[in-house]
XYZ file of C-alpha atoms in Angstrom:
317
model
C -47.020 2.281 -148.377
C -50.247 3.129 -146.548
C -52.426 0.039 -146.147
C -55.788 -0.744 -144.613
C -55.528 -2.887 -141.494
C -58.059 -5.726 -141.468
C -58.621 -7.586 -138.213
C -58.681 -11.383 -137.919
C -59.247 -13.454 -134.798
C -57.972 -17.053 -134.877
C -60.279 -19.249 -132.801
C -59.307 -22.754 -131.706
C -55.881 -22.832 -133.364
C -52.509 -23.306 -131.668
C -49.806 -20.646 -131.898
C -47.868 -22.626 -134.547
C -50.835 -22.692 -136.924
C -51.598 -19.014 -136.289
C -48.002 -18.031 -137.078
C -48.056 -20.140 -140.247
C -51.301 -18.523 -141.439
C -49.923 -15.051 -140.733
C -46.772 -15.803 -142.738
C -48.759 -17.005 -145.745
C -51.163 -14.058 -145.581
C -48.306 -11.578 -145.395
C -46.472 -13.141 -148.331
C -49.464 -13.295 -150.676
C -51.697 -10.399 -149.576
C -53.024 -7.510 -151.645
C -51.178 -4.239 -152.145
C -53.839 -2.156 -150.407
C -54.430 -4.087 -147.158
C -52.748 -6.078 -144.376
C -54.089 -8.367 -141.664
C -53.501 -8.042 -137.934
C -54.599 -10.400 -135.165
C -57.181 -8.746 -132.905
C -59.683 -9.690 -130.209
C -62.867 -11.404 -131.459
C -65.092 -8.398 -130.778
C -62.895 -6.170 -132.988
C -62.376 -8.635 -135.834
C -63.546 -8.279 -139.415
C -63.104 -12.054 -139.748
C -63.277 -15.004 -137.376
C -60.972 -17.782 -138.602
C -62.184 -20.938 -136.864
C -60.738 -24.408 -136.326
C -63.612 -26.698 -137.326
C -62.302 -29.482 -135.066
C -63.210 -27.571 -131.898
C -66.656 -26.329 -132.935
C -69.463 -27.585 -130.671
C -72.991 -27.758 -132.080
C -75.201 -27.114 -129.054
C -78.471 -26.781 -130.947
C -80.547 -23.855 -129.752
C -77.690 -22.827 -127.416
C -75.496 -21.978 -130.393
C -72.673 -23.198 -132.588
C -69.827 -22.557 -130.191
C -66.063 -22.427 -130.179
C -64.115 -21.956 -126.957
C -61.674 -19.047 -127.149
C -58.897 -18.353 -124.663
C -58.282 -14.619 -124.250
C -54.916 -13.010 -123.531
C -55.773 -12.844 -119.811
C -56.306 -16.665 -119.809
C -60.081 -16.413 -119.426
C -62.096 -18.733 -121.659
C -65.245 -17.681 -123.511
C -67.699 -19.684 -125.608
C -68.324 -17.751 -128.844
C -71.350 -18.484 -131.036
C -70.320 -18.623 -134.698
C -73.810 -17.617 -135.748
C -73.211 -14.276 -134.017
C -69.852 -13.473 -135.557
C -69.497 -9.669 -135.924
C -68.027 -9.995 -139.414
C -67.127 -12.678 -141.923
C -66.397 -16.297 -141.083
C -63.653 -18.632 -142.340
C -63.655 -22.284 -141.245
C -60.881 -24.878 -141.573
C -63.014 -27.573 -143.209
C -64.028 -27.923 -146.817
C -67.165 -29.840 -145.736
C -68.465 -27.376 -143.116
C -72.010 -26.239 -143.955
C -73.489 -25.216 -140.592
C -73.224 -21.468 -141.330
C -74.242 -20.125 -144.721
C -71.641 -17.969 -146.454
C -68.633 -19.196 -144.480
C -65.381 -19.311 -146.462
C -63.935 -22.823 -146.251
C -60.274 -23.823 -146.469
C -57.821 -26.634 -145.820
C -55.492 -25.440 -143.016
C -52.659 -27.681 -144.183
C -52.483 -26.285 -147.732
C -50.908 -22.891 -148.312
C -52.807 -22.342 -151.574
C -56.128 -23.038 -149.852
C -55.435 -20.619 -146.974
C -54.251 -17.863 -149.334
C -57.273 -18.336 -151.608
C -59.618 -18.146 -148.612
C -58.175 -14.841 -147.436
C -58.208 -13.391 -150.947
C -61.918 -14.261 -151.041
C -62.417 -12.553 -147.672
C -60.569 -9.451 -148.906
C -62.849 -9.346 -151.951
C -65.930 -9.559 -149.727
C -64.519 -6.655 -147.730
C -64.213 -4.622 -150.938
C -66.654 -1.937 -149.789
C -64.652 -1.367 -146.603
C -61.476 -1.160 -148.683
C -63.094 1.533 -150.868
C -64.295 3.438 -147.780
C -60.737 3.388 -146.478
C -59.276 4.538 -149.802
C -61.673 7.478 -150.089
C -61.039 8.390 -146.441
C -57.316 8.270 -147.183
C -57.828 10.579 -150.166
C -59.727 13.025 -147.957
C -56.843 12.985 -145.472
C -54.304 13.618 -148.228
C -56.246 16.547 -149.736
C -56.314 18.798 -146.686
C -56.221 22.025 -148.747
C -59.314 21.033 -150.701
C -61.113 19.866 -147.565
C -60.273 23.133 -145.769
C -61.536 25.154 -148.751
C -64.844 23.283 -148.759
C -67.162 23.070 -151.734
C -67.873 20.280 -154.206
C -65.316 18.042 -155.907
C -65.498 15.313 -158.494
C -62.763 12.673 -158.397
C -61.746 11.708 -161.919
C -59.526 8.814 -162.983
C -58.885 8.037 -166.667
C -61.853 10.263 -167.612
C -64.180 8.243 -165.346
C -66.105 9.680 -162.418
C -64.817 7.810 -159.366
C -66.460 9.838 -156.599
C -68.414 12.971 -155.745
C -67.479 14.787 -152.523
C -69.745 17.543 -151.182
C -67.865 19.031 -148.241
C -70.628 21.515 -147.479
C -73.121 18.720 -146.817
C -70.387 16.358 -145.529
C -71.362 13.562 -147.914
C -69.569 11.563 -150.595
C -70.478 8.876 -153.071
C -68.688 6.380 -155.284
C -69.812 3.719 -157.796
C -70.044 0.033 -156.928
C -67.485 -0.589 -159.681
C -64.821 1.567 -157.986
C -61.629 -0.020 -156.717
C -59.412 1.268 -153.898
C -56.666 2.020 -156.407
C -59.013 4.077 -158.604
C -60.124 6.176 -155.633
C -56.575 6.792 -154.422
C -55.280 7.806 -157.859
C -58.241 9.982 -158.843
C -57.700 13.703 -159.423
C -59.758 16.149 -157.371
C -61.615 18.611 -159.636
C -63.520 21.503 -158.068
C -67.061 21.806 -159.374
C -70.046 24.156 -158.903
C -72.330 23.559 -155.936
C -75.002 22.016 -158.163
C -72.635 19.182 -159.109
C -72.607 17.834 -155.541
C -75.406 15.322 -156.089
C -73.984 11.855 -156.805
C -75.765 9.569 -159.296
C -78.462 7.355 -157.770
C -76.345 4.260 -158.403
C -73.492 5.536 -156.209
C -72.847 4.290 -152.675
C -73.273 7.190 -150.253
C -71.136 7.846 -147.201
C -70.722 10.591 -144.618
C -67.283 12.175 -144.998
C -66.765 11.930 -141.234
C -67.280 8.160 -141.369
C -64.779 7.845 -144.227
C -62.113 9.851 -142.415
C -62.725 7.872 -139.214
C -62.361 4.551 -141.073
C -59.038 5.727 -142.444
C -57.739 7.131 -139.158
C -58.466 4.053 -137.013
C -57.147 1.545 -139.565
C -54.003 3.091 -141.029
C -50.544 1.828 -140.047
C -49.119 5.334 -140.421
C -48.549 7.728 -137.534
C -50.908 10.536 -138.604
C -50.951 12.474 -135.322
C -49.529 16.008 -135.820
C -46.346 16.557 -133.821
C -47.866 19.470 -131.882
C -49.974 16.959 -129.928
C -46.786 15.566 -128.393
C -45.766 18.857 -126.758
C -48.943 20.896 -126.183
C -51.947 20.290 -123.946
C -54.782 18.477 -125.699
C -58.282 19.936 -125.410
C -61.699 18.351 -125.831
C -63.610 20.098 -128.637
C -66.778 18.156 -129.385
C -68.140 14.649 -129.657
C -67.173 13.079 -132.995
C -69.780 13.403 -135.757
C -69.968 9.656 -136.250
C -72.214 6.879 -134.976
C -71.435 6.129 -131.340
C -71.075 2.434 -132.228
C -67.886 3.263 -134.148
C -66.133 4.518 -131.026
C -64.101 1.991 -129.084
C -64.199 2.077 -125.270
C -60.702 3.586 -125.313
C -61.863 6.576 -127.385
C -64.728 7.180 -124.960
C -62.403 6.986 -121.930
C -59.996 9.406 -123.600
C -62.744 11.924 -124.354
C -64.062 11.608 -120.803
C -60.579 12.350 -119.425
C -60.219 15.453 -121.588
C -63.647 16.785 -120.656
C -62.277 17.313 -117.163
C -59.637 19.641 -118.600
C -56.725 19.799 -121.098
C -53.882 17.338 -120.584
C -50.390 16.724 -121.931
C -49.800 13.463 -123.799
C -47.716 11.826 -121.048
C -50.290 12.742 -118.388
C -53.054 11.386 -120.587
C -51.180 8.113 -121.028
C -50.797 7.797 -117.259
C -54.472 8.602 -116.718
C -55.514 5.888 -119.195
C -52.784 3.443 -118.062
C -51.809 2.923 -121.711
C -48.540 3.213 -123.691
C -48.016 6.609 -125.327
C -47.876 5.147 -128.897
C -51.319 3.625 -128.386
C -52.703 6.871 -126.969
C -51.273 8.635 -130.026
C -53.288 6.319 -132.294
C -56.482 7.069 -130.368
C -55.765 10.803 -130.443
C -55.007 10.710 -134.170
C -58.440 9.280 -134.928
C -60.190 11.815 -132.693
C -58.146 14.670 -134.195
C -59.127 13.541 -137.707
C -62.820 14.041 -136.891
C -62.207 17.328 -135.029
C -63.100 15.961 -131.590
C -59.829 17.136 -129.993
C -57.360 19.946 -130.599
C -54.321 21.622 -129.094
C -56.034 24.990 -129.586
C -58.276 25.974 -126.670
C -61.936 25.897 -127.726
C -63.732 29.250 -127.938
C -65.521 30.409 -124.825
C -69.187 29.407 -124.770
C -71.641 32.077 -125.793
C -73.243 33.967 -122.938
C -76.759 32.870 -122.000
C -79.190 35.660 -122.983
C -80.780 37.478 -120.072
C -84.010 35.817 -119.070
C -83.047 32.356 -120.366
C -82.138 29.607 -117.928
C -79.793 26.644 -118.169
C -82.451 24.477 -116.532
C -85.482 25.689 -118.474
C -86.567 25.271 -122.052
C -89.191 27.548 -123.538
C -91.406 26.385 -126.327
C -91.653 29.446 -128.555
C -95.298 29.878 -129.583
C -96.646 31.509 -132.734
C -97.316 35.214 -132.498
C -100.141 35.844 -130.060
C -99.759 32.514 -128.273
C -98.507 31.845 -124.773
C -95.196 30.223 -123.900
C -95.046 27.031 -121.893
C -92.098 26.597 -119.534
C -90.715 23.089 -119.224
C -88.321 22.723 -116.318
C -85.505 20.173 -116.406
């Protein structure tokens, strides 16, 4: 079953405790998501051992974290990139932290169920992105669709404007099970109460977080070409995606050559390529030749076109 991957970083715990938490989370998790251990900067949740937290006043509320390369970094809990879970039921130094008793299975499971609930909007984004990926024929046809489940409007997708919306009451299961119904162009405006998303962001969320191998097989045997920068916020790109795009801008490359260039295992490169393919940033089809520059125009000059009767001003680069 396709599940959303949520990232957790365990800070200040020994390997035995981390393995125990992972076992409990896997045994009692939701049907629509799984947890994986990731680096702190990529985590949706920091899970912190309260016993090693250092209150340094204005310098921060720090926990020392040992990275995989054995380097040690002091991380400020007040600057956590996502949610925070702390192994103390009396911890009150950070508002909104989810507290738990690390020695009680029920307490750990309850804490992570709470965290999953707080990540409900991300889970809905993923589900709608997954639905977009599954409905390739509809997406290719374009137009406006309403997603209906049990006679309820679960989402509005306007592929012409590349926007979608869903109600705050939607659940991931509702969005995945909803039927796509084609509607007239005028039906593409979602109700004001709906959460609005760019379709590119939804597809990207799905592509970078799915456990499935969604890279088309043709990418494993044909040269991969750079097409365009992804139509998503640059902050969503990981350094690896940027390095991959930079490599392809120098020319098309086969998968094994790309893996060597990036010094990364082919399965990992496939995951990066799958996400970039999903947002049309790469392709195995050569991009069309650029349009010829009209005579009189220059690649290093921009002309401000004046109203009729005015004079043009040349701005040189």
